[in-house]
Amino acid sequence: MDVLKKVPVREQDPKERATNFEEVCLGYNDEEAKCEAERCLKCKNPQCVKGCPVAINIPEFIQKVQDGEIEEAYKIIGKSSALPAICGRVCPQESQCEGKCIRGIKGEPISIGKLERYVADWARENNIEPEKASELNGRKVAVIGSGPSGLTCAGDLAKLGYDVTIFEALHEAGGVLVYGIPEFRLPKQTVVKSEIENVKKLGVKIETNVIIGKSITIDQLLEDEGFDAVFIGSGAGLPRFMGIPGESANGVFSANEYLTRSNLMKAFDDEYDTPIVAGKKVAVVGGGNVAMDAARTALRLGAEVHVIYRRSESELPARAEEVHHAKEEGIIFDLLTNPTEILVDDNGWVKGIRCIKMELGEPDESGRRRPVEVKGSEFDIEVDTVIMSLGTSPNPLISSTTIGLDTDRRKCIVAEESTGKTSKEAVYAGGDAVTGAATVILAMEAGKAGAKGIHEYLSK
Amino acid sequence: MYKILKAEELAANIYLMDVEAPRVAKYCLPGQFVIVKMDEKGERIPLTICDYDREKGTVTIVFQTVGASTKRMADLKAGDSFRDFTGPLGMPSELVEEKNFDKVKNEKVLFVAGGVGTAPVYPQVKWLHEHGIQADVIICAKTKDLLIIEDDMRKVGNVTIATDDGSAGLKGMGTDAVKELVNNQGNKYDRCVIIGPMIMMKFTAMLTKELNIPTIVSLNPIMVDGTGMCGACRVTVGGEVKFACVDGPEFDGHKVDFDQAMKRQQMYKTEEGRAMLKLQEGDTHHGGCGQCS
């Protein structure tokens, strides 16, 4: 075995998986996990922990994997993370824990994400349950949204003895984990549902179909329903469009709509009533993780898929692994290309997308080189479906109905990073509702901070 | 689960249900809508609220069978339950907003209700009646048998009936009835609210524009989540893109791009048609219907 290289993880064959919604990555078995764990240098000053937003004691859990004490490893992770089976699958490890791994200086870093996933899956398969608080402290906390920040905050508070109720607007708990991230990357039944069950086993109640700001407001929760504090983890749900001609044509979707139909409503499965326009030739506009998810979903529904992105490959915001998987499956990348118009037929349906070639100019405020149009380089791509994946912004439903809750110019809720404290007493917030669209693990970090803030506030 | 306390067929393929949903019933207002999902496999279906009882904690919905999910929903009986029932969604009608009341109480309002659109008109007329305002209401339908909620409406408003075939009331469409009330009877209106099929709203709003009556319409585009997340319900109003679920569902009827809205409503027509045929005919269906490829 070459200690400089990761133990390769088994995956479904690209040709085969391009036609199904089964999980792409198959994960490590016992032997592979042990081999990978043995590569860990067990650094005295572990950089990986610094790279982890929730500061999991990584060397310690890896040591337990090496020793074959998987239940112990699970408990170590559980001290810092309520959703390890999810994070092991969707965290951008290359820029976090694995990006800092000393082993990675010469050779490849430890596959920390795959080991975390292995431990969490093992715990699920062996029915290991998280430990519940020994007694309740009599204080009630409402958590708004059952996505990663809400689940984490609720789990942490329940462990401290709080009586926690999560309010979810949709009919299923999980937030972006169920409506956004596809089955082939994050299995809903086996992984997401069981992680949510674990949070419930801590004593957390989940009430679905309650839209805070419509069904009831935050002020009413505090005044009429007896909650002592509220955590807002409502995410960034509103899709952006480009504002180019033809965008309201039939066959133009936000990535949110396309993914919600497929993931939450299971439109890919004929047994379910919700329809989805599969498309024969699909253009996905954007280069983030959501764009990759939409592209790979359309591919599995039988389409030829083009990802249209205005910068070059090295600027693609999606995780390297997702881009790699998308390419393997046959997604076509039209880089340095930007749509200028959606072409529409007489019946109001998309018939093509007009694009212009781009080149990279001087760096902009984000530090990335700004794409500039190449004059006269317009060309048309014939497509019947366009999926806009240009990012999302927070839903104003909560901020506009809560008295005294400050937002910034992007409509994000203003909250302190280390505690989630907002401008309104007893109200804390975190995740995409505060930062704008980010990642699952950053939302979890904010959920943890919110739980800490609420605990401090209610312990006064 | 949300229990159905009453279920009745109002007319062919049009059903009314009272559903136990205390959180929705507590704060909902006329003009707002709910989303229902009958079971694990059903679609999320937006339905404008037809009535509510805050004390009993019930909300009344009326729907017409159009796709596979509504066809299955029609089979539900009193005692059965919806898996999901959420709301209230969207903005309440301008008429019932507190800040507008001083203006509204002196207004003469005309409602034009087309077919199943009679259901969402009812709570608005009832609300006005309860606040001492008697509105005029035109209920129109293709034929007598498709008129719904007529008796209840008569208790709260001045009702005029119009049917395409003349089997009840005036012979003609909503537009003919509006002309009758305005041009022949000489009524003057400060505001008109039109709710019904898209094509009926389009032509009736064109008429009220000619008549210079400020007009509100309630749109029922395709939706998924109903909270602003998916953007499926986008409509162009006065040249601006709006989301019907959060900005509406009521808009200025003289500014809505109806042609685009109608095209968007057709988007899943074949998909829904296919699902419905599969349901009706099961394995006996093998294409040739014009819906299947």
PDB file of C-alpha atoms in Angstrom, chain B residues 20-250:
ATOM      1  CA  GLU B  20     -59.625  20.515  10.370  1.00  0.00           C
ATOM      2  CA  ALA B  21     -56.535  22.768  10.291  1.00  0.00           C
ATOM      3  CA  PRO B  22     -56.524  24.964  13.411  1.00  0.00           C
ATOM      4  CA  ARG B  23     -53.253  26.763  12.675  1.00  0.00           C
ATOM      5  CA  VAL B  24     -54.503  27.833   9.240  1.00  0.00           C
ATOM      6  CA  ALA B  25     -58.005  28.714  10.472  1.00  0.00           C
ATOM      7  CA  LYS B  26     -56.640  30.909  13.254  1.00  0.00           C
ATOM      8  CA  TYR B  27     -55.136  33.696  11.153  1.00  0.00           C
ATOM      9  CA  CYS B  28     -56.208  33.144   7.518  1.00  0.00           C
ATOM     10  CA  LEU B  29     -58.016  35.880   5.574  1.00  0.00           C
ATOM     11  CA  PRO B  30     -60.010  36.031   2.354  1.00  0.00           C
ATOM     12  CA  GLY B  31     -57.751  36.059  -0.700  1.00  0.00           C
ATOM     13  CA  GLN B  32     -55.161  33.722   0.798  1.00  0.00           C
ATOM     14  CA  PHE B  33     -54.628  30.114  -0.193  1.00  0.00           C
ATOM     15  CA  VAL B  34     -53.571  26.790   1.261  1.00  0.00           C
ATOM     16  CA  ILE B  35     -51.525  23.919  -0.135  1.00  0.00           C
ATOM     17  CA  VAL B  36     -52.885  20.418   0.302  1.00  0.00           C
ATOM     18  CA  LYS B  37     -51.197  17.096  -0.288  1.00  0.00           C
ATOM     19  CA  MET B  38     -53.444  14.108   0.092  1.00  0.00           C
ATOM     20  CA  ASP B  39     -50.876  11.415   0.743  1.00  0.00           C
ATOM     21  CA  GLU B  40     -47.237  10.456   0.385  1.00  0.00           C
ATOM     22  CA  LYS B  41     -47.397  10.323  -3.410  1.00  0.00           C
ATOM     23  CA  GLY B  42     -49.726  13.241  -4.096  1.00  0.00           C
ATOM     24  CA  GLU B  43     -48.822  16.612  -5.559  1.00  0.00           C
ATOM     25  CA  ARG B  44     -48.803  19.803  -3.519  1.00  0.00           C
ATOM     26  CA  ILE B  45     -51.956  21.538  -4.732  1.00  0.00           C
ATOM     27  CA  PRO B  46     -52.627  25.237  -4.106  1.00  0.00           C
ATOM     28  CA  LEU B  47     -56.291  26.055  -3.396  1.00  0.00           C
ATOM     29  CA  THR B  48     -57.711  29.444  -2.540  1.00  0.00           C
ATOM     30  CA  ILE B  49     -59.503  29.473   0.799  1.00  0.00           C
ATOM     31  CA  CYS B  50     -63.273  29.338   0.371  1.00  0.00           C
ATOM     32  CA  ASP B  51     -64.348  29.772   4.001  1.00  0.00           C
ATOM     33  CA  TYR B  52     -63.005  29.332   7.530  1.00  0.00           C
ATOM     34  CA  ASP B  53     -64.287  28.879  11.060  1.00  0.00           C
ATOM     35  CA  ARG B  54     -61.806  30.149  13.633  1.00  0.00           C
ATOM     36  CA  GLU B  55     -63.649  28.539  16.566  1.00  0.00           C
ATOM     37  CA  LYS B  56     -64.010  25.098  15.047  1.00  0.00           C
ATOM     38  CA  GLY B  57     -60.548  25.393  13.528  1.00  0.00           C
ATOM     39  CA  THR B  58     -61.718  24.411  10.062  1.00  0.00           C
ATOM     40  CA  VAL B  59     -60.972  25.668   6.576  1.00  0.00           C
ATOM     41  CA  THR B  60     -63.214  25.081   3.565  1.00  0.00           C
ATOM     42  CA  ILE B  61     -61.684  24.247   0.191  1.00  0.00           C
ATOM     43  CA  VAL B  62     -63.302  23.755  -3.195  1.00  0.00           C
ATOM     44  CA  PHE B  63     -61.529  22.063  -6.071  1.00  0.00           C
ATOM     45  CA  GLN B  64     -62.142  20.793  -9.547  1.00  0.00           C
ATOM     46  CA  THR B  65     -60.580  17.552 -10.760  1.00  0.00           C
ATOM     47  CA  VAL B  66     -57.918  18.478 -13.300  1.00  0.00           C
ATOM     48  CA  GLY B  67     -54.951  16.187 -12.735  1.00  0.00           C
ATOM     49  CA  ALA B  68     -54.131  12.844 -11.215  1.00  0.00           C
ATOM     50  CA  SER B  69     -53.906  14.146  -7.632  1.00  0.00           C
ATOM     51  CA  THR B  70     -57.210  16.049  -7.654  1.00  0.00           C
ATOM     52  CA  LYS B  71     -58.915  13.028  -9.237  1.00  0.00           C
ATOM     53  CA  ARG B  72     -57.732  10.882  -6.340  1.00  0.00           C
ATOM     54  CA  MET B  73     -58.657  13.626  -3.852  1.00  0.00           C
ATOM     55  CA  ALA B  74     -62.250  13.532  -5.088  1.00  0.00           C
ATOM     56  CA  ASP B  75     -62.591  10.037  -3.622  1.00  0.00           C
ATOM     57  CA  LEU B  76     -61.903  11.257  -0.078  1.00  0.00           C
ATOM     58  CA  LYS B  77     -64.891  11.185   2.293  1.00  0.00           C
ATOM     59  CA  ALA B  78     -65.751  12.807   5.614  1.00  0.00           C
ATOM     60  CA  GLY B  79     -63.623  11.080   8.234  1.00  0.00           C
ATOM     61  CA  ASP B  80     -60.658  10.644   5.869  1.00  0.00           C
ATOM     62  CA  SER B  81     -57.612  12.892   6.225  1.00  0.00           C
ATOM     63  CA  PHE B  82     -55.151  14.880   4.185  1.00  0.00           C
ATOM     64  CA  ARG B  83     -51.537  14.047   4.940  1.00  0.00           C
ATOM     65  CA  ASP B  84     -50.599  17.717   4.624  1.00  0.00           C
ATOM     66  CA  PHE B  85     -52.508  20.992   4.739  1.00  0.00           C
ATOM     67  CA  THR B  86     -50.550  24.205   5.060  1.00  0.00           C
ATOM     68  CA  GLY B  87     -51.137  27.931   5.021  1.00  0.00           C
ATOM     69  CA  PRO B  88     -52.371  30.542   4.961  1.00  0.00           C
ATOM     70  CA  LEU B  89     -50.203  31.513   1.988  1.00  0.00           C
ATOM     71  CA  GLY B  90     -50.057  34.601  -0.162  1.00  0.00           C
ATOM     72  CA  MET B  91     -51.335  38.069   0.640  1.00  0.00           C
ATOM     73  CA  PRO B  92     -54.890  38.667   1.848  1.00  0.00           C
ATOM     74  CA  SER B  93     -57.238  40.515  -0.482  1.00  0.00           C
ATOM     75  CA  GLU B  94     -56.699  44.296  -0.465  1.00  0.00           C
ATOM     76  CA  LEU B  95     -60.386  44.668   0.436  1.00  0.00           C
ATOM     77  CA  VAL B  96     -60.017  43.029   3.836  1.00  0.00           C
ATOM     78  CA  GLU B  97     -56.829  44.789   4.899  1.00  0.00           C
ATOM     79  CA  GLU B  98     -57.394  46.957   7.933  1.00  0.00           C
ATOM     80  CA  LYS B  99     -55.495  49.925   6.517  1.00  0.00           C
ATOM     81  CA  ASN B 100     -57.826  50.056   3.510  1.00  0.00           C
ATOM     82  CA  PHE B 101     -61.080  49.813   5.421  1.00  0.00           C
ATOM     83  CA  ASP B 102     -61.883  53.526   5.569  1.00  0.00           C
ATOM     84  CA  LYS B 103     -61.699  53.636   1.795  1.00  0.00           C
ATOM     85  CA  VAL B 104     -63.390  50.293   1.147  1.00  0.00           C
ATOM     86  CA  LYS B 105     -66.405  50.958   3.363  1.00  0.00           C
ATOM     87  CA  ASN B 106     -67.578  53.671   0.995  1.00  0.00           C
ATOM     88  CA  GLU B 107     -66.923  51.675  -2.152  1.00  0.00           C
ATOM     89  CA  LYS B 108     -69.337  49.952  -4.473  1.00  0.00           C
ATOM     90  CA  VAL B 109     -67.710  46.624  -5.325  1.00  0.00           C
ATOM     91  CA  LEU B 110     -68.575  44.217  -8.133  1.00  0.00           C
ATOM     92  CA  PHE B 111     -67.422  40.608  -8.019  1.00  0.00           C
ATOM     93  CA  VAL B 112     -67.368  38.450 -11.129  1.00  0.00           C
ATOM     94  CA  ALA B 113     -67.083  34.764 -10.245  1.00  0.00           C
ATOM     95  CA  GLY B 114     -66.502  32.222 -12.986  1.00  0.00           C
ATOM     96  CA  GLY B 115     -67.139  28.513 -12.406  1.00  0.00           C
ATOM     97  CA  VAL B 116     -65.032  27.096  -9.584  1.00  0.00           C
ATOM     98  CA  GLY B 117     -63.756  30.671  -9.023  1.00  0.00           C
ATOM     99  CA  THR B 118     -67.030  31.279  -7.209  1.00  0.00           C
ATOM    100  CA  ALA B 119     -65.492  29.554  -4.192  1.00  0.00           C
ATOM    101  CA  PRO B 120     -62.706  32.089  -3.493  1.00  0.00           C
ATOM    102  CA  VAL B 121     -65.075  34.983  -4.181  1.00  0.00           C
ATOM    103  CA  TYR B 122     -67.419  33.836  -1.407  1.00  0.00           C
ATOM    104  CA  PRO B 123     -65.254  34.661   1.669  1.00  0.00           C
ATOM    105  CA  GLN B 124     -64.547  38.152   0.323  1.00  0.00           C
ATOM    106  CA  VAL B 125     -68.236  38.910  -0.183  1.00  0.00           C
ATOM    107  CA  LYS B 126     -69.020  37.376   3.200  1.00  0.00           C
ATOM    108  CA  TRP B 127     -66.292  39.438   4.906  1.00  0.00           C
ATOM    109  CA  LEU B 128     -67.655  42.643   3.370  1.00  0.00           C
ATOM    110  CA  HIS B 129     -71.204  41.685   4.397  1.00  0.00           C
ATOM    111  CA  GLU B 130     -70.059  41.106   7.974  1.00  0.00           C
ATOM    112  CA  HIS B 131     -68.503  44.578   7.905  1.00  0.00           C
ATOM    113  CA  GLY B 132     -71.693  46.215   6.673  1.00  0.00           C
ATOM    114  CA  ILE B 133     -70.861  46.360   2.980  1.00  0.00           C
ATOM    115  CA  GLN B 134     -73.225  44.793   0.470  1.00  0.00           C
ATOM    116  CA  ALA B 135     -71.476  43.931  -2.795  1.00  0.00           C
ATOM    117  CA  ASP B 136     -72.852  42.945  -6.196  1.00  0.00           C
ATOM    118  CA  VAL B 137     -71.850  39.478  -7.359  1.00  0.00           C
ATOM    119  CA  ILE B 138     -72.093  37.961 -10.819  1.00  0.00           C
ATOM    120  CA  ILE B 139     -71.835  34.180 -10.787  1.00  0.00           C
ATOM    121  CA  CYS B 140     -71.311  32.729 -14.227  1.00  0.00           C
ATOM    122  CA  ALA B 141     -71.030  29.186 -15.498  1.00  0.00           C
ATOM    123  CA  LYS B 142     -71.424  27.227 -18.706  1.00  0.00           C
ATOM    124  CA  THR B 143     -74.780  25.868 -17.627  1.00  0.00           C
ATOM    125  CA  LYS B 144     -77.176  25.768 -14.664  1.00  0.00           C
ATOM    126  CA  ASP B 145     -75.804  22.484 -13.282  1.00  0.00           C
ATOM    127  CA  LEU B 146     -72.319  23.956 -12.920  1.00  0.00           C
ATOM    128  CA  LEU B 147     -73.365  26.890 -10.737  1.00  0.00           C
ATOM    129  CA  ILE B 148     -71.959  26.509  -7.224  1.00  0.00           C
ATOM    130  CA  ILE B 149     -72.389  28.231  -3.839  1.00  0.00           C
ATOM    131  CA  GLU B 150     -75.318  30.251  -5.200  1.00  0.00           C
ATOM    132  CA  ASP B 151     -77.533  29.966  -2.084  1.00  0.00           C
ATOM    133  CA  ASP B 152     -74.797  30.911   0.382  1.00  0.00           C
ATOM    134  CA  MET B 153     -73.760  33.801  -1.831  1.00  0.00           C
ATOM    135  CA  ARG B 154     -77.314  35.179  -1.921  1.00  0.00           C
ATOM    136  CA  LYS B 155     -77.205  35.451   1.881  1.00  0.00           C
ATOM    137  CA  VAL B 156     -74.240  37.838   1.752  1.00  0.00           C
ATOM    138  CA  GLY B 157     -74.425  39.693  -1.570  1.00  0.00           C
ATOM    139  CA  ASN B 158     -76.669  40.876  -4.422  1.00  0.00           C
ATOM    140  CA  VAL B 159     -76.367  38.006  -6.865  1.00  0.00           C
ATOM    141  CA  THR B 160     -76.797  38.067 -10.638  1.00  0.00           C
ATOM    142  CA  ILE B 161     -76.571  34.734 -12.468  1.00  0.00           C
ATOM    143  CA  ALA B 162     -75.328  34.271 -16.016  1.00  0.00           C
ATOM    144  CA  THR B 163     -75.041  31.020 -17.960  1.00  0.00           C
ATOM    145  CA  ASP B 164     -73.564  30.535 -21.412  1.00  0.00           C
ATOM    146  CA  ASP B 165     -76.600  28.523 -22.520  1.00  0.00           C
ATOM    147  CA  GLY B 166     -79.211  30.598 -20.713  1.00  0.00           C
ATOM    148  CA  SER B 167     -80.348  27.662 -18.555  1.00  0.00           C
ATOM    149  CA  ALA B 168     -80.345  30.010 -15.550  1.00  0.00           C
ATOM    150  CA  GLY B 169     -80.266  33.799 -15.192  1.00  0.00           C
ATOM    151  CA  LEU B 170     -78.953  35.905 -18.050  1.00  0.00           C
ATOM    152  CA  LYS B 171     -77.898  34.118 -21.216  1.00  0.00           C
ATOM    153  CA  GLY B 172     -74.309  34.978 -21.829  1.00  0.00           C
ATOM    154  CA  MET B 173     -70.875  35.174 -20.305  1.00  0.00           C
ATOM    155  CA  GLY B 174     -69.466  37.207 -17.413  1.00  0.00           C
ATOM    156  CA  THR B 175     -68.720  40.079 -19.763  1.00  0.00           C
ATOM    157  CA  ASP B 176     -72.358  40.218 -20.887  1.00  0.00           C
ATOM    158  CA  ALA B 177     -73.524  40.341 -17.274  1.00  0.00           C
ATOM    159  CA  VAL B 178     -71.072  43.153 -16.460  1.00  0.00           C
ATOM    160  CA  LYS B 179     -72.391  45.133 -19.456  1.00  0.00           C
ATOM    161  CA  GLU B 180     -75.952  44.512 -18.250  1.00  0.00           C
ATOM    162  CA  LEU B 181     -75.226  45.813 -14.745  1.00  0.00           C
ATOM    163  CA  VAL B 182     -73.128  48.782 -15.835  1.00  0.00           C
ATOM    164  CA  ASN B 183     -74.500  49.874 -19.211  1.00  0.00           C
ATOM    165  CA  ASN B 184     -78.177  48.858 -18.965  1.00  0.00           C
ATOM    166  CA  GLN B 185     -78.873  49.152 -15.243  1.00  0.00           C
ATOM    167  CA  GLY B 186     -76.578  52.146 -14.849  1.00  0.00           C
ATOM    168  CA  ASN B 187     -74.643  50.835 -11.822  1.00  0.00           C
ATOM    169  CA  LYS B 188     -71.345  52.517 -11.007  1.00  0.00           C
ATOM    170  CA  TYR B 189     -68.519  50.565  -9.396  1.00  0.00           C
ATOM    171  CA  ASP B 190     -65.367  51.714  -7.620  1.00  0.00           C
ATOM    172  CA  ARG B 191     -63.741  48.316  -7.863  1.00  0.00           C
ATOM    173  CA  CYS B 192     -64.162  44.987  -9.593  1.00  0.00           C
ATOM    174  CA  VAL B 193     -62.808  41.628  -8.405  1.00  0.00           C
ATOM    175  CA  ILE B 194     -62.698  38.857 -11.019  1.00  0.00           C
ATOM    176  CA  ILE B 195     -61.900  35.257 -10.136  1.00  0.00           C
ATOM    177  CA  GLY B 196     -62.336  32.396 -12.556  1.00  0.00           C
ATOM    178  CA  PRO B 197     -60.668  30.649 -15.469  1.00  0.00           C
ATOM    179  CA  MET B 198     -57.708  32.586 -16.908  1.00  0.00           C
ATOM    180  CA  ILE B 199     -59.440  33.247 -20.236  1.00  0.00           C
ATOM    181  CA  MET B 200     -62.541  34.588 -18.501  1.00  0.00           C
ATOM    182  CA  MET B 201     -60.439  36.877 -16.286  1.00  0.00           C
ATOM    183  CA  LYS B 202     -58.563  38.140 -19.333  1.00  0.00           C
ATOM    184  CA  PHE B 203     -61.664  39.182 -21.275  1.00  0.00           C
ATOM    185  CA  THR B 204     -63.593  40.485 -18.287  1.00  0.00           C
ATOM    186  CA  ALA B 205     -60.593  42.603 -17.235  1.00  0.00           C
ATOM    187  CA  MET B 206     -60.349  43.981 -20.796  1.00  0.00           C
ATOM    188  CA  LEU B 207     -63.969  45.080 -20.470  1.00  0.00           C
ATOM    189  CA  THR B 208     -63.552  46.690 -17.039  1.00  0.00           C
ATOM    190  CA  LYS B 209     -60.568  48.563 -18.416  1.00  0.00           C
ATOM    191  CA  GLU B 210     -62.810  50.045 -21.098  1.00  0.00           C
ATOM    192  CA  LEU B 211     -65.318  50.845 -18.365  1.00  0.00           C
ATOM    193  CA  ASN B 212     -62.600  52.435 -16.221  1.00  0.00           C
ATOM    194  CA  ILE B 213     -63.223  50.221 -13.191  1.00  0.00           C
ATOM    195  CA  PRO B 214     -60.085  49.407 -11.146  1.00  0.00           C
ATOM    196  CA  THR B 215     -59.843  45.613 -11.231  1.00  0.00           C
ATOM    197  CA  ILE B 216     -58.288  42.863  -9.177  1.00  0.00           C
ATOM    198  CA  VAL B 217     -57.851  39.288 -10.383  1.00  0.00           C
ATOM    199  CA  SER B 218     -56.728  36.222  -8.442  1.00  0.00           C
ATOM    200  CA  LEU B 219     -54.274  34.001 -10.311  1.00  0.00           C
ATOM    201  CA  ASN B 220     -53.844  30.286  -9.823  1.00  0.00           C
ATOM    202  CA  PRO B 221     -50.615  29.423 -11.642  1.00  0.00           C
ATOM    203  CA  ILE B 222     -48.575  26.249 -11.263  1.00  0.00           C
ATOM    204  CA  MET B 223     -46.840  26.146  -7.872  1.00  0.00           C
ATOM    205  CA  VAL B 224     -44.731  23.717  -5.886  1.00  0.00           C
ATOM    206  CA  ASP B 225     -43.844  25.053  -2.439  1.00  0.00           C
ATOM    207  CA  GLY B 226     -46.017  28.173  -2.269  1.00  0.00           C
ATOM    208  CA  THR B 227     -43.498  30.122  -0.181  1.00  0.00           C
ATOM    209  CA  GLY B 228     -41.385  31.779  -2.878  1.00  0.00           C
ATOM    210  CA  MET B 229     -38.849  29.000  -3.176  1.00  0.00           C
ATOM    211  CA  CYS B 230     -39.334  27.567  -6.635  1.00  0.00           C
ATOM    212  CA  GLY B 231     -40.452  30.429  -8.859  1.00  0.00           C
ATOM    213  CA  ALA B 232     -42.782  28.166 -10.867  1.00  0.00           C
ATOM    214  CA  CYS B 233     -45.611  30.653 -10.329  1.00  0.00           C
ATOM    215  CA  ARG B 234     -43.881  33.643 -11.874  1.00  0.00           C
ATOM    216  CA  VAL B 235     -46.162  36.000 -13.745  1.00  0.00           C
ATOM    217  CA  THR B 236     -45.490  39.272 -15.503  1.00  0.00           C
ATOM    218  CA  VAL B 237     -47.476  42.166 -14.069  1.00  0.00           C
ATOM    219  CA  GLY B 238     -46.941  45.632 -15.512  1.00  0.00           C
ATOM    220  CA  GLY B 239     -43.705  44.427 -17.140  1.00  0.00           C
ATOM    221  CA  GLU B 240     -42.298  43.126 -13.852  1.00  0.00           C
ATOM    222  CA  VAL B 241     -41.831  39.472 -12.908  1.00  0.00           C
ATOM    223  CA  LYS B 242     -43.784  38.601  -9.750  1.00  0.00           C
ATOM    224  CA  PHE B 243     -44.176  35.374  -7.798  1.00  0.00           C
ATOM    225  CA  ALA B 244     -47.923  34.726  -7.418  1.00  0.00           C
ATOM    226  CA  CYS B 245     -47.380  32.752  -4.206  1.00  0.00           C
ATOM    227  CA  VAL B 246     -45.786  35.564  -2.198  1.00  0.00           C
ATOM    228  CA  ASP B 247     -46.579  38.753  -4.138  1.00  0.00           C
ATOM    229  CA  GLY B 248     -50.119  37.606  -4.984  1.00  0.00           C
ATOM    230  CA  PRO B 249     -52.247  35.682  -5.695  1.00  0.00           C
ATOM    231  CA  GLU B 250     -54.241  38.883  -6.362  1.00  0.00           C
TER     232      GLU B 250
END
